Short mmCIF file of C-alpha atoms and ligand atoms in Angstrom, two decimals:
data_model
loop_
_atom_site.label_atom_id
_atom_site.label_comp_id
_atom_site.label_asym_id
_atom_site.label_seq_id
_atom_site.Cartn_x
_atom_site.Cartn_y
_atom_site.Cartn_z
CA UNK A 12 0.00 0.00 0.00
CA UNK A 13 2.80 2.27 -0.89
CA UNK A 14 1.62 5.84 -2.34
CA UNK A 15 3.02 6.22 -5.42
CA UNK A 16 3.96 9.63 -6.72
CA UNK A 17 3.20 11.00 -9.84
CA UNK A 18 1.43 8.31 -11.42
CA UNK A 19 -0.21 7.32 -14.68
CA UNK A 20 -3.84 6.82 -15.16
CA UNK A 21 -4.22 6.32 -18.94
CA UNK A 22 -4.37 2.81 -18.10
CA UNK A 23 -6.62 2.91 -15.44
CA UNK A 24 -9.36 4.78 -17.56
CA UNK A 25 -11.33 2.82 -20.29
CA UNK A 26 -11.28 5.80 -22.56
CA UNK A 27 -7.53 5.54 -22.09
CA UNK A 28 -7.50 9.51 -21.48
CA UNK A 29 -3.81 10.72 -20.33
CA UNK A 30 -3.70 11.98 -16.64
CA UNK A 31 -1.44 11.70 -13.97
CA UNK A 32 -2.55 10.92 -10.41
CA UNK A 33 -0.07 13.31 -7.65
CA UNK A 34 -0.45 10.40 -5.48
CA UNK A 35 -1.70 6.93 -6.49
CA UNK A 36 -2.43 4.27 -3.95
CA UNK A 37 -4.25 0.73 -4.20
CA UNK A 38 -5.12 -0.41 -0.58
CA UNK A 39 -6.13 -4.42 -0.40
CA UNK A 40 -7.68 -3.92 3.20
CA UNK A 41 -9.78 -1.70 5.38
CA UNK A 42 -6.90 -1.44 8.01
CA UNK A 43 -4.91 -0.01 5.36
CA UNK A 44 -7.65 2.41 4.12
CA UNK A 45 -8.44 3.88 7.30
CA UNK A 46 -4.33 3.69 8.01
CA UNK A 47 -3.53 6.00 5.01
CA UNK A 48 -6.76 8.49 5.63
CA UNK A 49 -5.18 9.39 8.99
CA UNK A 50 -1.74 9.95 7.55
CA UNK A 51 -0.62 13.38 8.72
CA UNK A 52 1.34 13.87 5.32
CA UNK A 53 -2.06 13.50 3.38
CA UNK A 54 -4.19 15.16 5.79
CA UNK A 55 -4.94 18.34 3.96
CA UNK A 56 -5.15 16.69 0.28
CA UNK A 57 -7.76 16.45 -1.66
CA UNK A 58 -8.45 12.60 -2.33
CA UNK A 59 -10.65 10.81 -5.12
CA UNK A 60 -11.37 7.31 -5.69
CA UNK A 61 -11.19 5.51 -8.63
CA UNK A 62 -12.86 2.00 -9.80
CA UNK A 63 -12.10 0.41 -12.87
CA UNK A 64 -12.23 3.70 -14.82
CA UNK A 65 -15.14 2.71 -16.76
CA UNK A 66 -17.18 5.84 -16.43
CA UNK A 67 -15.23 8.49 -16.33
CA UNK A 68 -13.34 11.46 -18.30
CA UNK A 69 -10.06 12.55 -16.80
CA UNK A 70 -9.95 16.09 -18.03
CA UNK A 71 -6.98 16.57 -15.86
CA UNK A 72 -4.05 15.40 -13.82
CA UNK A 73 -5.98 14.64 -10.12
CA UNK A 74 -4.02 16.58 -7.56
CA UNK A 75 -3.62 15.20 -3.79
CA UNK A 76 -4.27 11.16 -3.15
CA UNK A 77 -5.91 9.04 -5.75
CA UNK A 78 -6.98 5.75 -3.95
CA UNK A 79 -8.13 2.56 -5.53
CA UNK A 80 -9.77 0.22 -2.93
CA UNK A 81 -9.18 -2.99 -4.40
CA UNK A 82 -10.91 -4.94 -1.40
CA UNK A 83 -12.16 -8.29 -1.92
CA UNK A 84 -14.62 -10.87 -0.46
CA UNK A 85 -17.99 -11.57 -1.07
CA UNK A 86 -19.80 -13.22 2.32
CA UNK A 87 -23.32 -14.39 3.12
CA UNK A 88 -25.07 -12.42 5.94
CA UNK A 89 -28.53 -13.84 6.34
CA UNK A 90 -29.88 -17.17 4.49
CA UNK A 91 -33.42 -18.75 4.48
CA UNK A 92 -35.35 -20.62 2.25
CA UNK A 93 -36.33 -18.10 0.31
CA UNK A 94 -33.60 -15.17 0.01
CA UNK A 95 -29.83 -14.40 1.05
CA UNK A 96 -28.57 -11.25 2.23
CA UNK A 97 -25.13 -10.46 0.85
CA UNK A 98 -21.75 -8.40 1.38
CA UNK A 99 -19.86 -7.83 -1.46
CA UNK A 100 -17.07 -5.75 -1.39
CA UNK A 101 -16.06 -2.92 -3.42
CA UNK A 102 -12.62 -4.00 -4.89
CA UNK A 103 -14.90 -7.24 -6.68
CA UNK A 104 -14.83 -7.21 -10.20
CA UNK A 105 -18.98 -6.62 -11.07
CA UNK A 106 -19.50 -8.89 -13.37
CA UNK A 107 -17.50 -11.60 -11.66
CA UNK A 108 -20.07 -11.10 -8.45
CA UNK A 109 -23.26 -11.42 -11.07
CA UNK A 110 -21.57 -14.81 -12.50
CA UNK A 111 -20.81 -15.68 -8.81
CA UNK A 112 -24.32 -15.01 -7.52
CA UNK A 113 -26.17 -17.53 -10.00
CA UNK A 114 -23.45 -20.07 -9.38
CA UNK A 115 -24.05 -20.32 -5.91
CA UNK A 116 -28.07 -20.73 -6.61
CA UNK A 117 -28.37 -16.72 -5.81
CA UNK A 118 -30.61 -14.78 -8.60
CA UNK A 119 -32.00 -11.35 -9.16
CA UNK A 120 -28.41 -9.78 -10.58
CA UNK A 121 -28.47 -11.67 -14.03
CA UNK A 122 -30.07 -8.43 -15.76
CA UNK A 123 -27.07 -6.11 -14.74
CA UNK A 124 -24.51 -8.78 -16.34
CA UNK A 125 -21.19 -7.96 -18.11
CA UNK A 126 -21.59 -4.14 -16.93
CA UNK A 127 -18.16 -3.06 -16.73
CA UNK A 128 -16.30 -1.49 -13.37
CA UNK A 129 -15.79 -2.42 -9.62
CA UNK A 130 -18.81 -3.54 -6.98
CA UNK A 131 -17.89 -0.02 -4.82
CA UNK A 132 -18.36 2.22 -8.00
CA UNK A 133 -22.20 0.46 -8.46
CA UNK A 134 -24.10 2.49 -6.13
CA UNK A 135 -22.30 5.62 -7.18
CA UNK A 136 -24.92 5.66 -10.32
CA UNK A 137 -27.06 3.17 -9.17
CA UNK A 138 -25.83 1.05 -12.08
CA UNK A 139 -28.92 -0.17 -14.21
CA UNK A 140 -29.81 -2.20 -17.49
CA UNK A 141 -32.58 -4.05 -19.15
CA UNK A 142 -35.36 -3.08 -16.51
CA UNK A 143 -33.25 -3.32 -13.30
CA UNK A 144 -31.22 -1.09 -11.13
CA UNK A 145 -28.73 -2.30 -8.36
CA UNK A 146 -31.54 0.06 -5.52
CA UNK A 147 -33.64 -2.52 -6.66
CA UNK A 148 -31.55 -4.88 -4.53
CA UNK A 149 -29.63 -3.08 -2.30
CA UNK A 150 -30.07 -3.28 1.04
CA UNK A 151 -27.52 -0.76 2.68
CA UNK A 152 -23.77 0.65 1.74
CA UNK A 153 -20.77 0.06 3.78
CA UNK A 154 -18.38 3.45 3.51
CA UNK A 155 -15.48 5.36 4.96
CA UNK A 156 -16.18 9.38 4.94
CA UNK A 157 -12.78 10.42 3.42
CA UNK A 158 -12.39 13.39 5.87
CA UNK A 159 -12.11 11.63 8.85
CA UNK A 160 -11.80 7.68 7.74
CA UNK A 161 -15.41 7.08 9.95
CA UNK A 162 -17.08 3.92 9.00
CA UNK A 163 -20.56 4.10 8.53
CA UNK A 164 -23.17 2.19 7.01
CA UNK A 165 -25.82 4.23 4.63
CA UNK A 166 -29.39 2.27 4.07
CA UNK A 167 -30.80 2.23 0.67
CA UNK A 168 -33.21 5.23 1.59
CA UNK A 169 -30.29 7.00 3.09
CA UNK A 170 -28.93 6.89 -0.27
CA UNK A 171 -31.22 8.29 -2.26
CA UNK A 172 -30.88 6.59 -5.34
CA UNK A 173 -32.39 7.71 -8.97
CA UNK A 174 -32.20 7.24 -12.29
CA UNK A 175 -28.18 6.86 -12.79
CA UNK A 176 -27.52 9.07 -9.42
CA UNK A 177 -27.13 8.26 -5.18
CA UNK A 178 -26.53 10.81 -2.90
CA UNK A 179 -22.63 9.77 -3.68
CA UNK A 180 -23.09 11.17 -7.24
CA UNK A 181 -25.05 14.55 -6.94
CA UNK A 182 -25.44 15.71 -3.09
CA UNK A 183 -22.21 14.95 -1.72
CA UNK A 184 -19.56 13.64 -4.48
CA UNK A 185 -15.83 13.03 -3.00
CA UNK A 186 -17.02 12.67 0.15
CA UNK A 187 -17.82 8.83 1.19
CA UNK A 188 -15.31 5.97 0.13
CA UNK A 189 -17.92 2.83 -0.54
CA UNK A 190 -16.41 -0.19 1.27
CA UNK A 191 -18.98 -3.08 0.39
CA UNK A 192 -22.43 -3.34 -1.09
CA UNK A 193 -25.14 -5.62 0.94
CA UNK A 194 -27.33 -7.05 -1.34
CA UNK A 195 -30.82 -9.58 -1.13
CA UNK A 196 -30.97 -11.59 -3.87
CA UNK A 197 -33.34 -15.08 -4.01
CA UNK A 198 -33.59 -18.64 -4.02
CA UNK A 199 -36.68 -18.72 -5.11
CA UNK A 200 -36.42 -16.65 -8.51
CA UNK A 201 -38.31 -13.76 -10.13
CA UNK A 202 -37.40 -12.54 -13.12
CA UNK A 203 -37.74 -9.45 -15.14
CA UNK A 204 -38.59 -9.85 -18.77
CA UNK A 205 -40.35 -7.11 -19.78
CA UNK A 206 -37.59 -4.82 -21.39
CA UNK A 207 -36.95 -4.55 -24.68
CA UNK A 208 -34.84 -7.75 -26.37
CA UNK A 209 -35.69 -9.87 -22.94
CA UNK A 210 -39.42 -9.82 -23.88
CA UNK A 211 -38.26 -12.00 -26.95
CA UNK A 212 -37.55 -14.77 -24.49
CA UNK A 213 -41.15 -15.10 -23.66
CA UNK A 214 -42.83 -16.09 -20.85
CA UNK A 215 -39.51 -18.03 -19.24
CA UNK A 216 -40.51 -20.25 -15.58
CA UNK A 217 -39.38 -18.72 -12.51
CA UNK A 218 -35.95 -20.76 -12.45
CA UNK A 219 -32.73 -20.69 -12.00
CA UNK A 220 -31.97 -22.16 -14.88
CA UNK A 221 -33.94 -19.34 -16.58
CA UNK A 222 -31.85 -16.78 -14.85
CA UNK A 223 -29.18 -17.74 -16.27
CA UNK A 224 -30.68 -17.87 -19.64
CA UNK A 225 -31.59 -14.26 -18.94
CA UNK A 226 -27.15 -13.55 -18.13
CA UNK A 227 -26.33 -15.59 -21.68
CA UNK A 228 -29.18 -13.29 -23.26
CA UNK A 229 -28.12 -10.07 -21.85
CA UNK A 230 -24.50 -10.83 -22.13
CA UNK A 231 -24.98 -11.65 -26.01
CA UNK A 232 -26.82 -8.78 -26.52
CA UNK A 233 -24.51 -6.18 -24.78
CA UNK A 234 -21.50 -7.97 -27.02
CA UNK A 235 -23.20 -7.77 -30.31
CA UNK A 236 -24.30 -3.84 -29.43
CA UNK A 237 -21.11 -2.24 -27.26
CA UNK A 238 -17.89 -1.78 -28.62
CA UNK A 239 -15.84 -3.66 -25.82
CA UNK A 240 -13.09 -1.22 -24.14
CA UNK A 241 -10.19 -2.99 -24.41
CA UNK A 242 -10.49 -2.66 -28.02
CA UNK A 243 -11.89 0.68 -29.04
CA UNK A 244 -11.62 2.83 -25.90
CA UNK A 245 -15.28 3.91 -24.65
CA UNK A 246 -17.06 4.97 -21.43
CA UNK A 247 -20.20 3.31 -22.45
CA UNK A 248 -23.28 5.27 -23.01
CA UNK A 249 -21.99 9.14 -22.75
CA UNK A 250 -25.61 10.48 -22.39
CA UNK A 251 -28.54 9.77 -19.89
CA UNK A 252 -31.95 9.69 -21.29
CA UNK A 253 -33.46 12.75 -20.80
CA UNK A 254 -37.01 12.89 -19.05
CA UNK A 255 -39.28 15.19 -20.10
CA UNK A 256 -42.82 16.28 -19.06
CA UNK A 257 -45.90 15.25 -20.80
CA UNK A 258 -46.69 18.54 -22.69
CA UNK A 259 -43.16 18.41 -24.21
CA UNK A 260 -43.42 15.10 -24.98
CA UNK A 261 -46.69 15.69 -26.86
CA UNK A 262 -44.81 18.59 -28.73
CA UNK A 263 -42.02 16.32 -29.71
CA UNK A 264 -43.93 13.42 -30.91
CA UNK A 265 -46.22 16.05 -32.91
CA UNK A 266 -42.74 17.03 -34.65
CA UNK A 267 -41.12 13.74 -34.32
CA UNK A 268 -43.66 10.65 -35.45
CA UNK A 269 -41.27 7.92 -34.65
CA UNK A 270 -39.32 9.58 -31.30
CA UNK A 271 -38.44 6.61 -29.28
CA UNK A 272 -39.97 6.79 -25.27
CA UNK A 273 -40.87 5.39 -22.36
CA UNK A 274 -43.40 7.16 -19.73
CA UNK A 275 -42.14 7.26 -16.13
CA UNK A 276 -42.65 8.57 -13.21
CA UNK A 277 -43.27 12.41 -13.62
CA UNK A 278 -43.06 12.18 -17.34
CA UNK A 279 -41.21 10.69 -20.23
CA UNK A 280 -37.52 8.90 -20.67
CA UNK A 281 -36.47 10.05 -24.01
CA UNK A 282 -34.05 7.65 -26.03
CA UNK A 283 -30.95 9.89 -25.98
CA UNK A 284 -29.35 7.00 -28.48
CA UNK A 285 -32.43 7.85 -30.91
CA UNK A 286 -31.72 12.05 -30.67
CA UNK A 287 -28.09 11.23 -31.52
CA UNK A 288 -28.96 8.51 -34.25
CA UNK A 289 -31.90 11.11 -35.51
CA UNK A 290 -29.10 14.39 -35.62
CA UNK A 291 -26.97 12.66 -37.52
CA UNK A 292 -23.96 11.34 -34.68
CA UNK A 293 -24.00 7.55 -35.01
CA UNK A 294 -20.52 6.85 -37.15
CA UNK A 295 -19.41 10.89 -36.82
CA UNK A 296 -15.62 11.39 -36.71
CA UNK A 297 -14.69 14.14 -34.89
CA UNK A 298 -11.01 14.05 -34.70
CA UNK A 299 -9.41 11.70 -32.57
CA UNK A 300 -12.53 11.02 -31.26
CA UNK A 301 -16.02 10.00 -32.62
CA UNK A 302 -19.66 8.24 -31.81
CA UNK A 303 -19.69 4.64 -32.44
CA UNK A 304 -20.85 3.34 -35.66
CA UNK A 305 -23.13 1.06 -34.23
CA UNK A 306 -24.07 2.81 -31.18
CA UNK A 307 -24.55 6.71 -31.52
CA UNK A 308 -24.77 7.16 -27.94
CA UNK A 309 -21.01 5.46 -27.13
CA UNK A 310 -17.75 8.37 -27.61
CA UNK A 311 -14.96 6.17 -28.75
CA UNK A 312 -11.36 7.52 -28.41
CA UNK A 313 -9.51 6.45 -31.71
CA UNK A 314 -6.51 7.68 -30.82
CA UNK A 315 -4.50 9.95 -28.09
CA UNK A 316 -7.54 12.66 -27.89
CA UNK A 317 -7.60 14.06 -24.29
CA UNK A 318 -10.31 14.59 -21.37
CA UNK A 319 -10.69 18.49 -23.35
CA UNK A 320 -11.24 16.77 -26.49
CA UNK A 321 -13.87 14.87 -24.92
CA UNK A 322 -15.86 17.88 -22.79
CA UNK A 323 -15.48 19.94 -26.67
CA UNK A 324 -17.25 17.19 -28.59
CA UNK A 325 -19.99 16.79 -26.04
CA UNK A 326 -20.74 20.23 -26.05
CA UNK A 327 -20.83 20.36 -29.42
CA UNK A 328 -23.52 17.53 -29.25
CA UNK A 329 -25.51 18.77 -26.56
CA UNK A 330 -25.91 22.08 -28.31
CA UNK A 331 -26.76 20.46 -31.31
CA UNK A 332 -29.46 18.37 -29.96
CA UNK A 333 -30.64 21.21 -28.05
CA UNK A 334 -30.84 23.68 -31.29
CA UNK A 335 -32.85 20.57 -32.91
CA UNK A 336 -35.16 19.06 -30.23
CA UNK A 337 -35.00 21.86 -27.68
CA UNK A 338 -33.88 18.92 -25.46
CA UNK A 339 -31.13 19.37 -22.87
CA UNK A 340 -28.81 16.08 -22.92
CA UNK A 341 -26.90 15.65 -19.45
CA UNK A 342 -23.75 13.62 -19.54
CA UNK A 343 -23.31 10.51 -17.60
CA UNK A 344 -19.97 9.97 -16.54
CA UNK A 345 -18.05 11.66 -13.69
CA UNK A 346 -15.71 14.32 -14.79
CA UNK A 347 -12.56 14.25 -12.58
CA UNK A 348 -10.60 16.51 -11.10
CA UNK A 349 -14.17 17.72 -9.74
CA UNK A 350 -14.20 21.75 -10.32
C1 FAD B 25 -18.92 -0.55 -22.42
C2 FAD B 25 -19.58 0.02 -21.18
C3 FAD B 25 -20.90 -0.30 -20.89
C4 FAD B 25 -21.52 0.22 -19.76
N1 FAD B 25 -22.81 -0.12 -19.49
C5 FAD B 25 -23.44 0.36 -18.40
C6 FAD B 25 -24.81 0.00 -18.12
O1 FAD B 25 -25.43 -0.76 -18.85
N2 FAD B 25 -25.38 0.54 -17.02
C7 FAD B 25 -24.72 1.37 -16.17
O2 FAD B 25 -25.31 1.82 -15.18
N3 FAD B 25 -23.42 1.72 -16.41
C8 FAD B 25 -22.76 1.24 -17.50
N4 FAD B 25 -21.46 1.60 -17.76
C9 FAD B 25 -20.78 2.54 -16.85
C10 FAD B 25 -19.88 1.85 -15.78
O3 FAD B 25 -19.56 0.55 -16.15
C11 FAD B 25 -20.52 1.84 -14.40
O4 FAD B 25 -20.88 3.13 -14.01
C12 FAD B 25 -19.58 1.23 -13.33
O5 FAD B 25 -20.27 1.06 -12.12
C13 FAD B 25 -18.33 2.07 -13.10
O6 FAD B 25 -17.44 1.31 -12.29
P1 FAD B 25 -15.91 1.68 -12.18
O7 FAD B 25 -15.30 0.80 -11.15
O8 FAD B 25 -15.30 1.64 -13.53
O9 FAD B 25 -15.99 3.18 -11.64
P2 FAD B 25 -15.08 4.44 -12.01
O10 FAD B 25 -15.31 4.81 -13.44
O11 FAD B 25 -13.67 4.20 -11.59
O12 FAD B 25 -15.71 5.57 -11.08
C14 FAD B 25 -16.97 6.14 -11.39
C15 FAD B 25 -17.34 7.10 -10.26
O13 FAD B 25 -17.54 6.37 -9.06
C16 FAD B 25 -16.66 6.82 -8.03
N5 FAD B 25 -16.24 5.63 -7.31
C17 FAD B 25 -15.67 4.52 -7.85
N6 FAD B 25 -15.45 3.61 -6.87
C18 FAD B 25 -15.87 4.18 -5.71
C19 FAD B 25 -15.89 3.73 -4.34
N7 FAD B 25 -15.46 2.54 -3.97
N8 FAD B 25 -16.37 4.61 -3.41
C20 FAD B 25 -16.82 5.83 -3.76
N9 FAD B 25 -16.82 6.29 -5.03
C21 FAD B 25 -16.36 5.46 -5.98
C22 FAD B 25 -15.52 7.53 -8.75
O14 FAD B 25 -14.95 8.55 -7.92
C23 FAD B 25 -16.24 8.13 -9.95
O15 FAD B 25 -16.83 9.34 -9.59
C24 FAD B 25 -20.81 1.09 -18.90
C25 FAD B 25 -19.46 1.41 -19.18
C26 FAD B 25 -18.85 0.88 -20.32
C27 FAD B 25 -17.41 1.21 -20.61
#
């Protein structure tokens, strides 16, 4: 757990942006995490934490300590018949845990398969795909607060999750290290089917055999559609979908016959992918950068462009979609340094 000065991050970023961290340091333990928070030398530095590096854009060098909590260990808390209550924690690989889960008879993950990035960065956006969201099997969050190196435990309420946001991400970012993840997940299986390509598996029996039909399904899918990072450097999707009240909505389906949405609570989830596919983005070179021939809504870094390159070309997007649609696209990764 030696703090290494001056260190590279271009590896540790799947849109392989060059930064330098002033300070790196990968702690295996909680010891050693709450060891190096009290460090005198450190005391007044600013500190961020890094996962995997799979949603982010490093639009600078991070100054102070940059700490990767690479704990491990994933350990049964509760256990009936019908469900299991489980610690997972942060340093675990995600999709490792989901593959885990359904081999030890465990199911309600399978829909959040082969999402990229660390177990501690999940609640941070309240990671979510094909109709499910990790709140909607979280129990609580285990986390140091990096002032002071406190360990506390937040419940799911406490951290007011959303659609891709937690408390971590908008009311108090930088300010909570997330230690482990406690999770129920069942023995007795019930599955959701209803989003888009899952519905073509039809009505599936509530097994765990069919769960893991549902991780081959989404897993297939999310290979055939996302370009995979280690070979064209990506964050994933670079926009949320916007929500929009019903009165717009109305106004941009009047304009816009064959606008892809979804109503939700308060509104309307607009597919960002379809304004970017609709303007004109999917397969756009801009540079060293561009949006994914197959996916409009995935930035790809074809080359050495840096985090500027990649705030300048979403700008340019967001304007554009806004001049178009009079729809305001918000990004969804983290920026780092924070400003
Ligand atoms: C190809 C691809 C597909 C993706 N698909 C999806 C998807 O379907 N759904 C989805 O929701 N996301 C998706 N993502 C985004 C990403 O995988 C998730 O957000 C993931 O949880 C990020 O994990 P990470 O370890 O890489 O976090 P990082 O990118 O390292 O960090 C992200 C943020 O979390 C904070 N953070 C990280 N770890 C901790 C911790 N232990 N404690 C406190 N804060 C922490 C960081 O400071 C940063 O602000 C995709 C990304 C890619 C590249």
């Amino acid at each position: 757990m030696k703090p290494v000065p001056d260190a590279p991050l271009d590896a540790m970023n799947t849109l392989r942006l060059p930064a330098r961290a002033e300070w790196l340091v990968q702690a295996d333990t909680e010891p050693e995490l709450a060891q190096l928070l009290a460090e005198p030398r450190f005391r007044d530095e600013p500190r961020t934490v890094l996962g995997e590096g799979s949603n982010l854009v490093l639009a600078d060098d991070l100054p102070g300590l940059v700490i990767r909590p690479r704990l491990r260990g994933i350990r049964v808390l509760d256990d009936d018949e019908h469900q299991v209550r489980v610690e997972i924690a942060a340093g675990e690989p995600w999709d490792a845990v989901v593959q885990h889960t359904l081999d030890q008879g465990w199911q309600g993950l399978e829909n959040l398969s082969l999402i990229p990035g660390w177990t501690g960065a999940a609640p941070y956006q309240n990671i979510g795909a094909y109709g499910v969201e990790l709140a909607d099997r979280l129990e609580s969050v285990r986390v140091l607060r990096l002032a002071d190196g406190a360990a506390l435990e937040l419940s799911r309420a406490e951290c007011r999750f959303g659609y891709r946001d937690s408390v971590f991400k908008s009311v108090c970012p930088g300010e909570y290290l997330i230690t482990a993840v406690r999770v129920w997940l069942n023995k007795t299986p019930s599955l959701v089917l209803h989003y888009g390509p899952l519905r073509e598996l039809g009505a599936l029996p509530a097994t765990l055999d069919s769960a893991r039909r549902v991780r081959e399904r989404v897993c297939a899918i999310r290979r055939e559609r996302l370009p995979d990072p280690a070979e064209l450097p990506n964050a994933g999707s670079f926009f949320k979908n916007p929500v929009v009240g019903a009165a717009e909505h109305e106004r941009l389906k009047q304009d816009w016959p064959d606008l892809i949405s979804f109503p939700v609570d308060g509104g309307y989830k607009i597919a960002a992918g379809w304004l970017l596919e609709t303007a004109g983005w999917k397969g756009q070179r801009w540079g060293e950068l561009g949006m994914h021939e197959h996916q409009a809504l995935v930035m790809v870094n074809y080359g050495r462009a840096t985090g500027a390159d990649v705030l300048a070309l979403a700008e340019r997007i967001r304007a554009d979609i806004r001049a178009r649609f009079g729809v305001e696209l918000e990004r969804e990764p983290v920026v780092l340094p924070r400003r």
